[in-house]
Amino acid sequence: MDRSRRSRPPATLASLAAELGVSRTTVSNAYNRPDQLSPQLRSRVMEAARRLGYPGPDPVARSLRTRKAGAIGLLLGEHVSYAFRDPAAVAFLEGLTLECDQAKVGLLLVPADTDSDDATSVAAAAVDGFVAYSMSDDDPYLATALARPVPAVVCDQPFTAGVDVVGVDDHAAAREVADHLTGLSHRRIGVVCMRLGRDRNDGPADLTRQEAARHHVQRHRLAGIREGFVAAGVSWDRVPVVERFDHTMEAGASAAAEVLAADPGVTAVVATSDVLALGVIAELTRRRQRVPEDVSVTGFDGIRAAVDAGVTTVVQPFLDKGRHAGKLLLDPARRSQGRRMVLPTTFLPGPTTAPPRY
Amino acid sequence: MDRSRRSRPPATLASLAAELGVSRTTVSNAYNRPDQLSPQLRSRVMEAARRLGYPGPDPVARSLRTRKAGAIGLLLGEHVSYAFRDPAAVAFLEGLTLECDQAKVGLLLVPADTDSDDATSVAAAAVDGFVAYSMSDDDPYLATALARPVPAVVCDQPFTAGVDVVGVDDHAAAREVADHLTGLSHRRIGVVCMRLGRDRNDGPADLTRQEAARHHVQRHRLAGIREGFVAAGVSWDRVPVVERFDHTMEAGASAAAEVLAADPGVTAVVATSDVLALGVIAELTRRRQRVPEDVSVTGFDGIRAAVDAGVTTVVQPFLDKGRHAGKLLLDPARRSQGRRMVLPTTFLPGPTTAPPRY
DNA sequence: TTGTAGGCGTTATCAG
DNA sequence: CTGATAACGCCTACAA
């Protein structure tokens, strides 16, 4: 059985109809409305289809006609492959695909290029809607998606008119982390955070940059942390805040080194994600600094590896985020766009935090 | 900025052209071949587009015309969400998307339903090719995909004419595991395997079923294990082989219980996957049986959790599988279909295997 | 139960 | 540099 690479032009609905001496409607019905024609005629059609190697109605042409793609698109502020390296994204995807499966809708992972603003892949995506996951406010891919005449729901993003939003209260959750630390009497800390904008800035982030961060989530987490420490009398401009573009343990480790260089006397390092926190701990361990005896460390997200490692963190319901995003987008009664859904988080203290030594 | 929900029919290339008093070609060129028209005319077009809320060329219509979808489809023999629960699949996906990103091609996760043969979602997928990952030989989704006039590459699947294949030598690798165990003097064993067909059969799998397994990978692993033990003089029909439809640790645990019930004297349990092996170990531990002192356990795949737990296993290059699948499918010079690519595996002995006690 | 015919929105081709 | 024309393959009132 060779993949019917005949020289003859590929069969179409029309050619099949011609061959059989029936109308296109009949052939179309044979596929889409089997009950609209006699079983015998139908099987004659199907038989001829097999004989001519007609693979059934062209999905694209059908899509053009019906105005439905049968798929939704997912936008990540990153290369798609990154999503499979990040436990949080994987959990989100699981939740989202749970809904897609149920609705029998495909999920298109839209290719992206971190250092290009060419969003043609978004404009070219044949989808009935978009889910944007954790993107920068000013991401051109996001803008392109929102400009398309299809519904969208964004996660971990600020409110945008006419778009559904799902997220958590990052500010409040981060504040809890800060309060936990100040309650433990920490007053001299360092912060390690994820990228604050689309530009690569591996190094210190001053207050201006912190507040102008285009990454909604990071901005709020930083604000929550600051609020907590300032409330405890800490002067924020003496707190080293180190930013990393890549979200990896290695990045967390090198950022920790940078924090320590800026202030060797910190008693705690606050990381705005678990992955970074794990890197911080690795670096501390490498330097023979004990956690939490010498330095306390906190994370954020509640990914499996961090929880297993006992990191003090904030647990986020990633899977539910995905599910809700899917539900909102796939909801057949899609009126009332602009819905806002804030999911609960859980502060989870662990053995990586303790009172400072002195 | 409300999402331009004007009552007026949505703008199209044609309406825009009419509005401007130019031809459709010109508008089309403004988007696709900016160099083909004067900068001023182009900006006039773009300005009018913005004014009328024209979102740019419709991707579906463009696709119909150009005969390119800009995406490839991924078929899993499972609900899509399952892929995000299985570390092996996640790694495969990372590899595949690495290639997709590079080629700027989207990846469509085609929805599937384990207990329905309705493959319309495959027929309806607007893609330029398919990757089938670890499916049953007789999966209707696979058949439907292969019937479509687009290239395909299958992973962990037997040869099919005209289709590229990437996989590993499951038989040889499994034989290595068996030889390791027989070398340790194990002669009384039990086997826990994944689903052998699309029908749910949670229970013993006799030789007929083992050999008729429609899941290529499982069939070969079982054959390799059998070959090794038979070569050591073990009579295979006395070896309990327990099958599980779900691929979870819980399934592995319950299968272990079933193996133990069938033959309480086994000195080793061979699992055809790490996930199952981890479940086996959990069950053994629950029963206060020590691994490997009382019972040895082996897995297959080399997923992170198993390697960390010291499971004796076979490490497969999942990420590379994905990459190669992507490369083969996306290869611009797509001649010579029917390529076969066998990736290397590494046998990794760990502390879950030791000689039997007596 | 079957057929007719218009149009979905775009791009390739070729002429001016 | 711009425009007219002809598909691309299909769906779906509507008519018979």
XYZ file of C-alpha atoms (C1' of nucleotides) in Angstrom:
748
model
C 0.000 0.000 0.000
C 1.954 3.019 -1.114
C 0.644 6.346 0.063
C -1.320 6.860 -3.156
C 1.082 9.193 -4.804
C -0.747 8.966 -8.131
C 0.123 11.467 -10.769
C -3.534 12.296 -11.185
C -4.625 15.381 -9.283
C -5.888 14.528 -5.823
C -9.542 13.725 -5.527
C -11.916 16.298 -4.161
C -15.506 16.292 -3.169
C -16.391 17.636 -6.577
C -14.344 15.145 -8.566
C -15.806 12.334 -6.553
C -19.294 13.601 -7.192
C -18.569 13.855 -10.893
C -17.172 10.370 -10.984
C -20.292 9.025 -9.364
C -22.649 11.197 -11.314
C -24.174 12.696 -8.197
C -24.085 16.183 -6.777
C -21.523 17.555 -4.413
C -24.198 17.892 -1.807
C -24.712 14.187 -1.801
C -21.078 13.453 -1.259
C -20.871 16.078 1.435
C -23.896 14.588 3.133
C -22.395 11.141 2.936
C -19.722 12.432 5.268
C -21.482 14.964 7.403
C -25.096 13.822 7.516
C -25.254 10.115 6.936
C -28.930 10.139 7.775
C -29.711 12.391 4.856
C -29.235 9.759 2.203
C -29.934 6.127 1.614
C -27.475 3.698 3.162
C -26.778 2.195 -0.207
C -25.982 5.473 -1.885
C -23.804 6.342 1.027
C -21.817 3.173 0.819
C -21.473 3.656 -2.924
C -19.973 7.046 -2.195
C -17.627 5.705 0.425
C -16.544 2.914 -1.828
C -15.754 5.299 -4.647
C -13.895 7.490 -2.184
C -11.666 4.610 -1.214
C -11.126 3.697 -4.852
C -10.121 7.213 -5.815
C -8.110 7.748 -2.685
C -10.302 10.574 -1.504
C -9.308 11.216 2.093
C -12.558 12.892 3.084
C -13.445 16.577 3.212
C -10.463 18.867 3.421
C -10.343 20.218 6.955
C -9.149 23.644 5.908
C -11.824 24.142 3.309
C -14.399 22.931 5.746
C -13.060 25.297 8.322
C -13.242 28.231 5.971
C -16.825 27.432 5.250
C -17.999 26.691 8.766
C -15.882 29.316 10.415
C -14.736 26.894 13.049
C -11.247 25.584 13.492
C -11.907 23.007 16.179
C -8.867 24.141 18.091
C -7.755 26.810 20.480
C -4.325 28.353 20.575
C -1.976 28.619 23.492
C 0.436 31.503 23.766
C 3.414 31.328 26.059
C 5.816 34.166 26.532
C 8.533 31.728 25.619
C 9.641 29.053 23.238
C 7.095 26.287 23.361
C 9.668 23.755 24.430
C 10.271 25.750 27.580
C 6.821 24.837 28.787
C 7.841 21.225 29.071
C 10.784 22.080 31.229
C 8.751 24.099 33.689
C 6.692 21.998 36.118
C 4.242 24.810 36.648
C 3.535 25.108 32.938
C 3.173 21.362 32.618
C 0.532 21.325 35.344
C -1.245 24.241 33.722
C -1.228 22.416 30.417
C -2.623 19.315 32.002
C -5.540 21.285 33.339
C -6.118 23.047 30.063
C -6.007 19.874 27.995
C -8.405 18.200 30.385
C -10.958 20.696 29.180
C -9.887 20.449 25.572
C -10.245 16.690 25.605
C -13.690 16.965 27.035
C -14.775 19.525 24.483
C -13.048 17.557 21.736
C -11.108 20.608 20.765
C -7.469 20.618 19.779
C -4.801 22.685 21.426
C -2.402 24.486 19.145
C 0.918 25.337 20.693
C 1.818 28.510 18.867
C 5.519 28.811 18.121
C 7.224 31.808 19.566
C 10.569 33.411 19.470
C 11.713 35.226 22.574
C 13.854 37.665 20.722
C 11.721 38.506 17.770
C 8.612 40.614 17.652
C 7.369 38.950 14.536
C 4.030 37.602 15.628
C 2.940 36.227 12.282
C 2.596 32.803 13.808
C -0.170 34.187 15.967
C -1.877 35.850 13.066
C -1.585 32.635 11.093
C -2.969 30.314 13.732
C -6.213 28.686 12.696
C -7.970 28.710 16.044
C -11.289 29.600 17.615
C -9.736 31.349 20.560
C -6.589 31.971 22.514
C -5.284 31.285 25.960
C -2.331 33.428 26.940
C -0.235 32.084 29.747
C 1.951 34.286 31.836
C 3.082 36.761 29.251
C 4.572 40.186 29.493
C 1.948 42.920 29.306
C 3.578 44.338 26.245
C 4.220 41.106 24.438
C 3.550 41.609 20.726
C 2.226 38.066 20.435
C -0.401 38.885 22.994
C -1.343 42.083 21.256
C -1.690 40.263 17.967
C -3.892 37.628 19.528
C -6.142 40.170 21.175
C -6.522 41.952 17.868
C -7.991 38.881 16.284
C -11.746 38.492 16.246
C -11.775 35.474 18.528
C -12.252 35.180 22.274
C -9.301 35.108 24.583
C -8.545 34.374 28.182
C -5.337 35.368 29.835
C -3.664 33.902 32.882
C -1.589 35.786 35.359
C -2.143 38.970 33.503
C -3.743 42.246 34.378
C -7.217 43.099 33.315
C -7.797 43.875 29.686
C -11.192 44.978 28.502
C -13.306 42.266 27.017
C -10.979 39.474 27.971
C -11.458 36.855 30.649
C -8.776 36.615 33.272
C -7.721 33.885 35.638
C -4.985 34.196 38.175
C -4.153 34.383 41.847
C -3.552 37.241 44.207
C 0.209 37.380 43.857
C 0.519 40.492 45.919
C -1.268 39.094 48.934
C 0.470 35.754 48.723
C 3.887 37.389 48.525
C 2.996 39.558 51.456
C 2.328 36.407 53.466
C 5.813 35.192 52.683
C 7.267 38.501 53.789
C 5.242 38.521 56.966
C 6.392 35.020 57.755
C 9.973 36.140 57.431
C 9.584 39.357 59.361
C 7.724 37.409 62.025
C 10.824 35.292 62.273
C 12.749 38.566 62.789
C 14.508 38.688 59.456
C 15.358 42.262 58.589
C 18.282 41.893 56.243
C 17.271 40.074 53.119
C 17.960 39.690 49.455
C 15.536 38.996 46.615
C 15.918 36.896 43.511
C 13.295 37.402 40.851
C 12.360 36.292 37.373
C 12.518 38.462 34.327
C 10.747 41.767 34.736
C 10.454 42.636 31.087
C 11.108 41.265 27.659
C 14.596 42.673 27.629
C 17.330 40.583 29.132
C 18.599 42.098 32.344
C 20.655 39.688 34.378
C 21.589 41.786 37.339
C 20.214 44.156 39.927
C 16.773 45.630 39.423
C 16.244 48.992 41.007
C 12.933 50.208 42.331
C 12.023 51.927 39.113
C 12.491 48.736 37.188
C 10.618 46.760 39.802
C 7.606 48.980 39.609
C 7.672 49.265 35.866
C 7.932 45.522 35.365
C 5.856 44.394 32.437
C 5.473 40.993 33.928
C 2.370 41.367 36.002
C 3.106 38.427 38.251
C 6.626 39.470 39.131
C 5.597 43.036 39.690
C 2.946 42.030 42.181
C 5.091 39.533 43.985
C 7.826 42.084 44.405
C 5.332 44.640 45.591
C 3.926 42.234 48.143
C 7.337 41.381 49.466
C 8.334 44.998 49.676
C 5.137 45.955 51.410
C 5.728 43.334 54.058
C 9.288 44.316 54.785
C 8.658 48.010 54.657
C 5.856 47.473 57.164
C 8.429 45.839 59.407
C 10.643 48.849 59.149
C 13.047 47.630 56.507
C 14.360 50.243 54.162
C 13.719 48.757 50.741
C 16.482 50.578 48.937
C 18.996 48.598 50.922
C 17.546 45.301 49.799
C 19.404 43.825 46.848
C 16.953 42.636 44.194
C 18.588 40.529 41.520
C 16.826 39.699 38.286
C 17.344 36.768 35.958
C 16.024 36.352 32.461
C 16.192 32.591 32.330
C 14.006 30.667 34.659
C 16.310 27.860 35.724
C 17.980 26.602 38.848
C 21.298 27.745 37.457
C 19.925 31.243 37.142
C 18.726 31.076 40.722
C 22.146 29.950 41.854
C 24.032 32.710 40.114
C 21.543 35.269 41.328
C 22.069 34.050 44.871
C 25.780 34.576 44.433
C 25.072 38.080 43.269
C 22.841 38.796 46.229
C 25.486 37.536 48.592
C 28.091 39.697 46.942
C 25.863 42.738 47.311
C 25.173 42.021 50.962
C 27.062 39.173 52.609
C 25.041 39.718 55.732
C 21.592 38.717 54.501
C 19.784 36.300 56.772
C 17.211 35.323 54.186
C 16.835 35.132 50.442
C 13.397 35.489 48.957
C 12.940 33.982 45.521
C 9.881 34.766 43.454
C 9.655 31.217 42.185
C 10.432 27.744 43.427
C 12.780 26.987 40.584
C 14.877 29.990 41.499
C 14.640 29.092 45.193
C 15.957 25.649 44.480
C 18.886 27.231 42.696
C 19.464 29.578 45.605
C 19.583 26.649 47.981
C 21.986 24.807 45.721
C 24.329 27.771 45.667
C 24.131 28.240 49.404
C 24.863 24.581 49.942
C 27.791 24.778 47.598
C 29.159 27.559 49.771
C 28.693 25.528 52.883
C 26.017 27.856 54.144
C 23.324 25.905 55.919
C 19.638 26.437 55.198
C 17.914 27.602 57.311
C 20.540 27.900 60.071
C 22.698 30.385 58.214
C 20.283 31.657 55.634
C 16.560 31.149 55.220
C 15.122 30.693 51.734
C 11.598 31.033 50.379
C 10.101 30.222 47.014
C 6.786 30.614 45.264
C 4.549 28.293 43.236
C 4.467 25.033 45.111
C 5.994 22.838 42.455
C 6.567 19.254 43.458
C 10.353 19.397 43.710
C 10.246 22.394 46.018
C 7.582 21.003 48.269
C 9.488 17.744 48.486
C 12.585 19.688 49.396
C 10.676 21.408 52.172
C 10.926 24.877 50.717
C 8.776 27.476 52.399
C 6.554 28.558 49.556
C 3.142 29.523 48.278
C 1.228 26.741 46.628
C -0.659 27.725 43.520
C -3.337 25.601 41.860
C -1.752 25.410 38.438
C -3.890 22.613 37.180
C -7.008 24.467 38.176
C -5.737 27.551 36.461
C -5.535 25.570 33.260
C -8.931 24.047 33.766
C -10.586 27.348 34.446
C -8.894 28.974 31.516
C -10.194 26.182 29.324
C -13.661 26.350 30.797
C -13.923 30.079 30.302
C -12.752 29.897 26.720
C -14.748 26.837 25.764
C -17.858 27.832 27.639
C -20.605 27.571 25.053
C -22.436 30.509 26.587
C -19.656 32.943 26.000
C -21.453 36.095 26.942
C -20.159 38.366 29.668
C -16.558 38.482 28.644
C -14.323 40.304 31.013
C -14.859 37.761 33.750
C -12.225 37.738 36.413
C -11.346 34.603 38.307
C -9.008 34.679 41.258
C -7.924 31.288 42.532
C -6.842 30.639 46.115
C -3.254 30.023 47.141
C -1.848 28.353 50.221
C 1.120 29.552 52.176
C 3.223 26.524 53.036
C 5.950 27.041 55.632
C 8.743 24.514 55.467
C 12.108 23.785 57.025
C 13.981 26.229 54.806
C 13.006 29.126 57.030
C 13.890 29.755 60.651
C 14.838 32.718 62.808
C 18.175 34.306 61.941
C 21.098 33.305 64.095
C 21.634 36.657 65.699
C -11.015 49.715 23.501
C -13.874 47.288 23.113
C -13.171 44.313 20.931
C -14.765 46.010 17.892
C -18.041 44.198 18.083
C -19.584 46.499 15.502
C -22.847 45.435 13.975
C -21.348 45.889 10.541
C -20.086 42.688 8.975
C -16.436 42.075 9.740
C -13.958 43.596 7.359
C -12.292 41.412 4.786
C -9.539 41.873 2.319
C -12.129 42.600 -0.327
C -14.098 45.121 1.681
C -10.919 46.879 2.588
C -9.868 47.011 -1.033
C -13.250 48.371 -2.037
C -13.125 50.998 0.683
C -9.746 52.130 -0.556
C -10.587 51.836 -4.200
C -7.706 49.476 -4.874
C -7.622 45.847 -5.860
C -7.547 42.935 -3.463
C -4.147 42.029 -4.739
C -2.806 45.289 -3.485
C -4.168 44.771 -0.036
C -2.863 41.241 -0.017
C 0.528 42.455 -1.059
C 0.498 45.068 1.647
C 0.511 42.208 4.120
C 2.519 39.543 2.373
C 4.909 41.384 0.134
C 5.516 44.824 1.516
C 8.234 45.356 -1.065
C 5.757 45.032 -3.892
C 4.098 48.358 -3.368
C 4.978 51.897 -2.471
C 5.494 52.609 1.214
C 2.839 55.246 1.125
C 0.212 53.062 -0.447
C 1.066 50.393 2.056
C 0.672 52.657 5.008
C -2.610 53.891 3.574
C -3.765 50.307 3.474
C -2.625 49.601 6.985
C -4.234 52.729 8.264
C -7.547 51.842 6.670
C -7.229 48.364 8.095
C -6.900 49.757 11.568
C -9.794 52.092 11.022
C -12.085 49.333 9.781
C -10.883 46.848 12.348
C -9.516 44.485 9.752
C -7.410 41.946 11.646
C -5.296 40.929 8.691
C -5.688 38.044 6.284
C -7.815 35.231 7.607
C -5.507 32.341 8.435
C -7.910 29.685 7.305
C -8.593 31.238 3.949
C -4.918 31.759 3.465
C -4.296 28.186 4.384
C -6.819 26.941 1.886
C -5.144 28.923 -0.800
C -1.543 28.191 0.021
C -2.115 24.605 1.054
C -0.081 25.047 4.170
C -1.321 24.963 7.697
C 1.844 25.996 9.476
C 1.356 23.287 12.058
C 1.862 19.616 12.583
C -0.403 17.352 14.560
C 0.512 15.091 17.428
C -1.404 11.909 18.036
C -1.218 10.155 21.362
C -2.969 6.904 22.070
C -4.539 8.655 25.017
C -6.313 11.719 26.221
C -4.041 14.650 25.609
C -3.954 15.555 29.274
C -2.354 12.213 30.014
C 0.767 13.330 28.221
C 1.383 15.930 30.874
C 1.196 13.386 33.621
C 3.728 11.072 32.007
C 7.332 12.237 32.359
C 8.368 10.283 29.296
C 5.780 11.994 27.150
C 6.738 15.374 28.542
C 10.353 14.808 27.547
C 9.291 13.646 24.125
C 7.187 16.744 23.717
C 10.047 18.943 24.747
C 12.191 17.449 22.030
C 9.478 17.715 19.439
C 8.652 21.310 20.248
C 12.309 22.206 20.122
C 12.135 21.409 16.434
C 8.771 23.053 15.982
C 10.014 26.255 17.518
C 12.995 26.282 15.253
C 10.912 25.667 12.159
C 8.319 28.163 13.384
C 5.653 25.558 13.056
C 2.843 25.041 15.516
C 2.079 21.805 17.257
C -1.543 20.758 17.378
C -2.413 18.395 20.181
C -5.205 16.393 18.628
C -7.931 15.491 21.085
C -8.572 11.823 21.542
C -10.960 9.632 23.359
C -9.647 6.319 24.607
C -12.955 4.601 24.372
C -14.304 5.887 21.143
C -13.229 5.038 17.642
C -14.514 8.270 16.266
C -11.429 9.767 14.693
C -13.069 12.821 13.201
C -10.766 15.044 15.203
C -7.896 13.596 13.197
C -9.672 14.082 9.910
C -10.513 17.629 10.928
C -7.038 18.656 12.000
C -5.596 21.416 9.836
C -1.995 20.239 9.761
C 0.850 19.657 7.353
C 1.826 16.343 8.872
C 1.422 14.032 11.819
C 3.582 12.585 14.528
C 2.121 9.518 16.181
C 3.509 8.735 19.582
C 3.333 5.303 21.054
C -0.001 4.163 19.740
C -1.564 0.801 19.347
C -0.972 -0.687 15.897
C -4.679 -0.832 15.282
C -5.574 2.569 16.635
C -8.243 4.105 14.413
C -6.784 7.552 14.972
C -3.533 6.361 13.518
C -5.228 4.782 10.548
C -7.112 7.978 9.862
C -3.946 10.028 10.034
C -2.082 7.730 7.677
C -4.948 7.933 5.224
C -4.536 11.669 4.938
C -2.372 13.036 2.171
C 0.254 14.437 4.508
C 3.532 13.000 5.737
C 3.724 11.156 8.991
C 6.309 9.813 11.353
C 5.545 7.323 14.037
C 7.401 6.650 17.261
C 7.663 3.324 18.962
C 5.659 1.717 16.270
C 6.350 -1.003 13.783
C 7.237 -0.259 10.228
C 4.513 0.984 7.965
C 5.180 1.547 4.298
C 5.926 5.107 3.378
C 6.132 6.339 6.920
C 9.209 7.364 8.856
C 9.837 5.582 12.098
C 11.834 6.435 15.176
C 12.213 4.209 18.173
C 14.578 2.084 20.187
C 15.322 -1.600 20.213
C 12.920 -2.547 22.963
C 13.534 -6.235 22.527
C 17.283 -6.030 22.970
C 17.022 -3.612 25.867
C 14.532 -5.786 27.681
C 16.761 -8.764 27.078
C 19.524 -6.923 28.880
C 17.311 -6.475 31.890
C 16.466 -10.159 31.876
C 20.097 -11.148 31.534
C 21.001 -8.899 34.431
C 18.435 -10.661 36.577
C 19.320 -14.178 35.489
C 22.960 -13.315 36.009
C 22.008 -12.484 39.573
C 20.444 -15.990 39.727
C 16.820 -14.983 39.696
C 14.685 -17.778 38.312
C 11.334 -17.148 39.853
C 9.923 -13.853 38.692
C 6.781 -11.982 37.952
C 6.075 -9.372 35.274
C 3.989 -6.238 35.346
C 3.245 -4.672 31.997
C 1.332 -1.818 30.423
C -1.728 -2.225 28.294
C -1.297 -4.684 25.481
C -4.236 -3.603 23.395
C -6.925 -0.988 23.241
C -9.288 -3.097 25.266
C -9.070 -2.809 29.003
C -7.670 -5.950 30.538
C -6.574 -5.476 34.103
C -5.355 -8.900 34.975
C -3.171 -11.757 33.811
C -2.031 -11.800 30.203
C -1.390 -15.229 28.800
C 1.187 -15.982 26.154
C -1.308 -15.620 23.332
C -2.225 -12.171 24.473
C 1.414 -11.262 25.003
C 2.343 -12.209 21.497
C -0.701 -10.665 19.927
C -0.240 -7.377 21.733
C -1.078 -4.476 19.477
C 1.193 -2.234 21.418
C 4.476 -2.693 19.627
C 6.623 -1.525 22.496
C 5.068 -3.757 25.108
C 5.122 -6.741 22.794
C 8.829 -6.357 22.195
C 9.734 -5.737 25.793
C 7.835 -8.806 26.894
C 9.487 -10.854 24.173
C 12.912 -9.685 25.215
C 12.282 -10.503 28.845
C 10.900 -13.899 27.961
C 13.809 -14.677 25.683
C 16.255 -13.907 28.451
C 14.562 -16.033 31.068
C 13.835 -18.903 28.743
C 17.515 -18.885 27.799
C 18.280 -19.290 31.484
C 16.029 -22.285 31.675
C 12.923 -20.662 33.101
C 9.651 -22.061 31.927
C 7.720 -19.029 30.808
C 4.282 -20.420 31.374
C 4.956 -20.391 35.070
C 5.772 -16.720 35.071
C 2.813 -14.563 36.072
C 2.407 -11.649 33.685
C -0.035 -9.040 34.905
C -1.364 -6.312 32.650
C -2.704 -2.891 33.529
C -4.601 -0.521 31.326
C -3.784 2.638 33.218
C -0.218 3.739 33.345
C 0.077 4.934 36.918
C 1.945 4.033 40.063
C -1.312 2.838 41.571
C -1.730 0.423 38.698
C 1.791 -0.818 39.251
C 1.064 -1.336 42.918
C -2.093 -3.309 42.371
C -0.438 -5.365 39.666
C 2.380 -6.175 42.069
C -0.180 -7.400 44.551
C -1.651 -9.587 41.855
C 1.739 -10.999 40.928
C 2.455 -11.787 44.556
C -0.882 -13.497 44.896
C -0.158 -15.625 41.843
C 3.285 -16.583 43.084
C 4.266 -15.482 46.584
C 7.717 -16.890 45.976
C 8.949 -14.540 43.267
C 12.395 -13.119 43.912
C 12.073 -10.373 41.351
C 9.381 -8.315 39.658
C 10.054 -6.983 36.206
C 8.011 -3.951 35.210
C 7.888 -2.796 31.618
C 7.979 0.833 32.657
C 9.451 2.929 35.429
C 6.114 4.286 36.500
C 4.845 0.774 37.065
C 8.115 -0.192 38.757
C 7.750 2.686 41.179
C 4.275 1.413 41.982
C 5.616 -2.089 42.477
C 8.192 -0.809 44.902
C 5.569 1.164 46.779
C 3.413 -1.919 47.174
C 6.342 -4.036 48.275
C 7.321 -1.429 50.818
C 3.797 -1.273 52.088
C 3.985 -4.999 52.675
C 7.235 -4.660 54.516
C 9.109 -6.500 51.809
C 12.511 -5.001 51.346
C 13.871 -4.092 47.914
C 16.180 -5.619 46.852
C 16.801 -7.884 49.848
C 13.467 -9.662 49.616
C 12.459 -8.836 46.082
C 14.349 -7.205 43.243
C 12.552 -4.769 40.957
C 13.372 -3.454 37.508
C 11.789 -0.761 35.405
C 12.154 0.642 31.912
C 12.442 4.155 30.482
C 14.825 5.978 32.710
C 12.476 8.682 33.932
C 13.903 11.033 36.473
C 11.951 9.784 39.477
C 13.022 6.191 38.868
C 16.656 7.012 38.333
C 16.626 9.117 41.482
C 15.079 6.213 43.338
C 17.864 3.970 42.108
C 15.657 1.701 40.074
C 17.493 -0.703 37.783
C 16.216 0.360 34.422
C 16.854 1.090 30.771
C 17.381 4.719 29.957
C 15.737 5.884 26.775
C 16.484 9.188 25.040
C 12.955 10.547 25.027
C 13.928 14.065 24.226
C 15.949 12.876 21.264
C 13.068 10.786 20.097
C 10.972 13.900 19.955
C 13.687 15.857 18.212
C 14.247 13.244 15.609
C 10.562 12.820 14.998
C 10.338 16.542 14.450
C 13.388 16.652 12.247
C 12.138 13.855 10.047
C 8.736 15.402 9.639
C 9.920 18.948 9.181
C 12.870 18.064 6.993
C 12.454 20.291 3.945
C 13.860 17.587 1.709
C 11.203 15.099 2.497
C 12.113 12.484 -0.060
C 12.906 8.950 0.959
C 10.069 8.338 3.301
C 10.191 5.060 5.096
C 13.308 6.021 6.982
C 13.928 4.070 10.108
C 15.755 5.532 13.051
C 16.751 3.422 16.005
C 18.054 5.362 18.986
C 20.422 3.889 21.556
C 19.400 2.926 25.065
C 21.487 2.491 28.184
C 21.059 -0.255 30.717
C 21.362 1.279 34.151
C 21.714 -1.113 37.072
C 20.708 0.312 40.408
C 20.231 -0.708 44.021
C 16.788 -2.208 43.429
C 18.300 -5.433 42.154
C 20.494 -7.923 43.983
C 20.846 -11.677 44.152
C 17.874 -13.482 45.654
C 18.198 -14.470 49.305
C 18.291 -18.211 48.773
C -33.901 11.825 -0.992
C -31.156 14.562 -4.195
C -29.562 18.631 -6.871
C -28.402 23.854 -7.792
C -25.594 27.500 -6.948
C -23.534 31.040 -4.287
C -19.979 32.288 -1.412
C -16.415 31.547 2.697
C -11.489 35.056 2.201
C -7.475 34.452 0.248
C -3.392 34.207 -3.136
C -1.087 32.942 -7.934
C -0.715 34.217 -12.385
C -0.270 37.096 -15.706
C -1.173 41.313 -18.035
C -0.740 46.264 -18.057
C 3.933 49.014 -9.058
C -1.039 47.722 -9.678
C -5.111 45.134 -11.105
C -8.330 41.538 -13.134
C -9.343 36.757 -13.067
C -9.418 32.278 -11.540
C -9.071 28.933 -8.512
C -8.485 26.658 -3.414
C -12.449 22.699 -1.514
C -16.265 22.841 0.836
C -21.139 23.774 3.135
C -25.832 24.919 3.112
C -29.989 27.261 2.270
C -33.254 26.476 -1.076
C -35.529 24.225 -4.640
C -37.153 19.996 -6.832
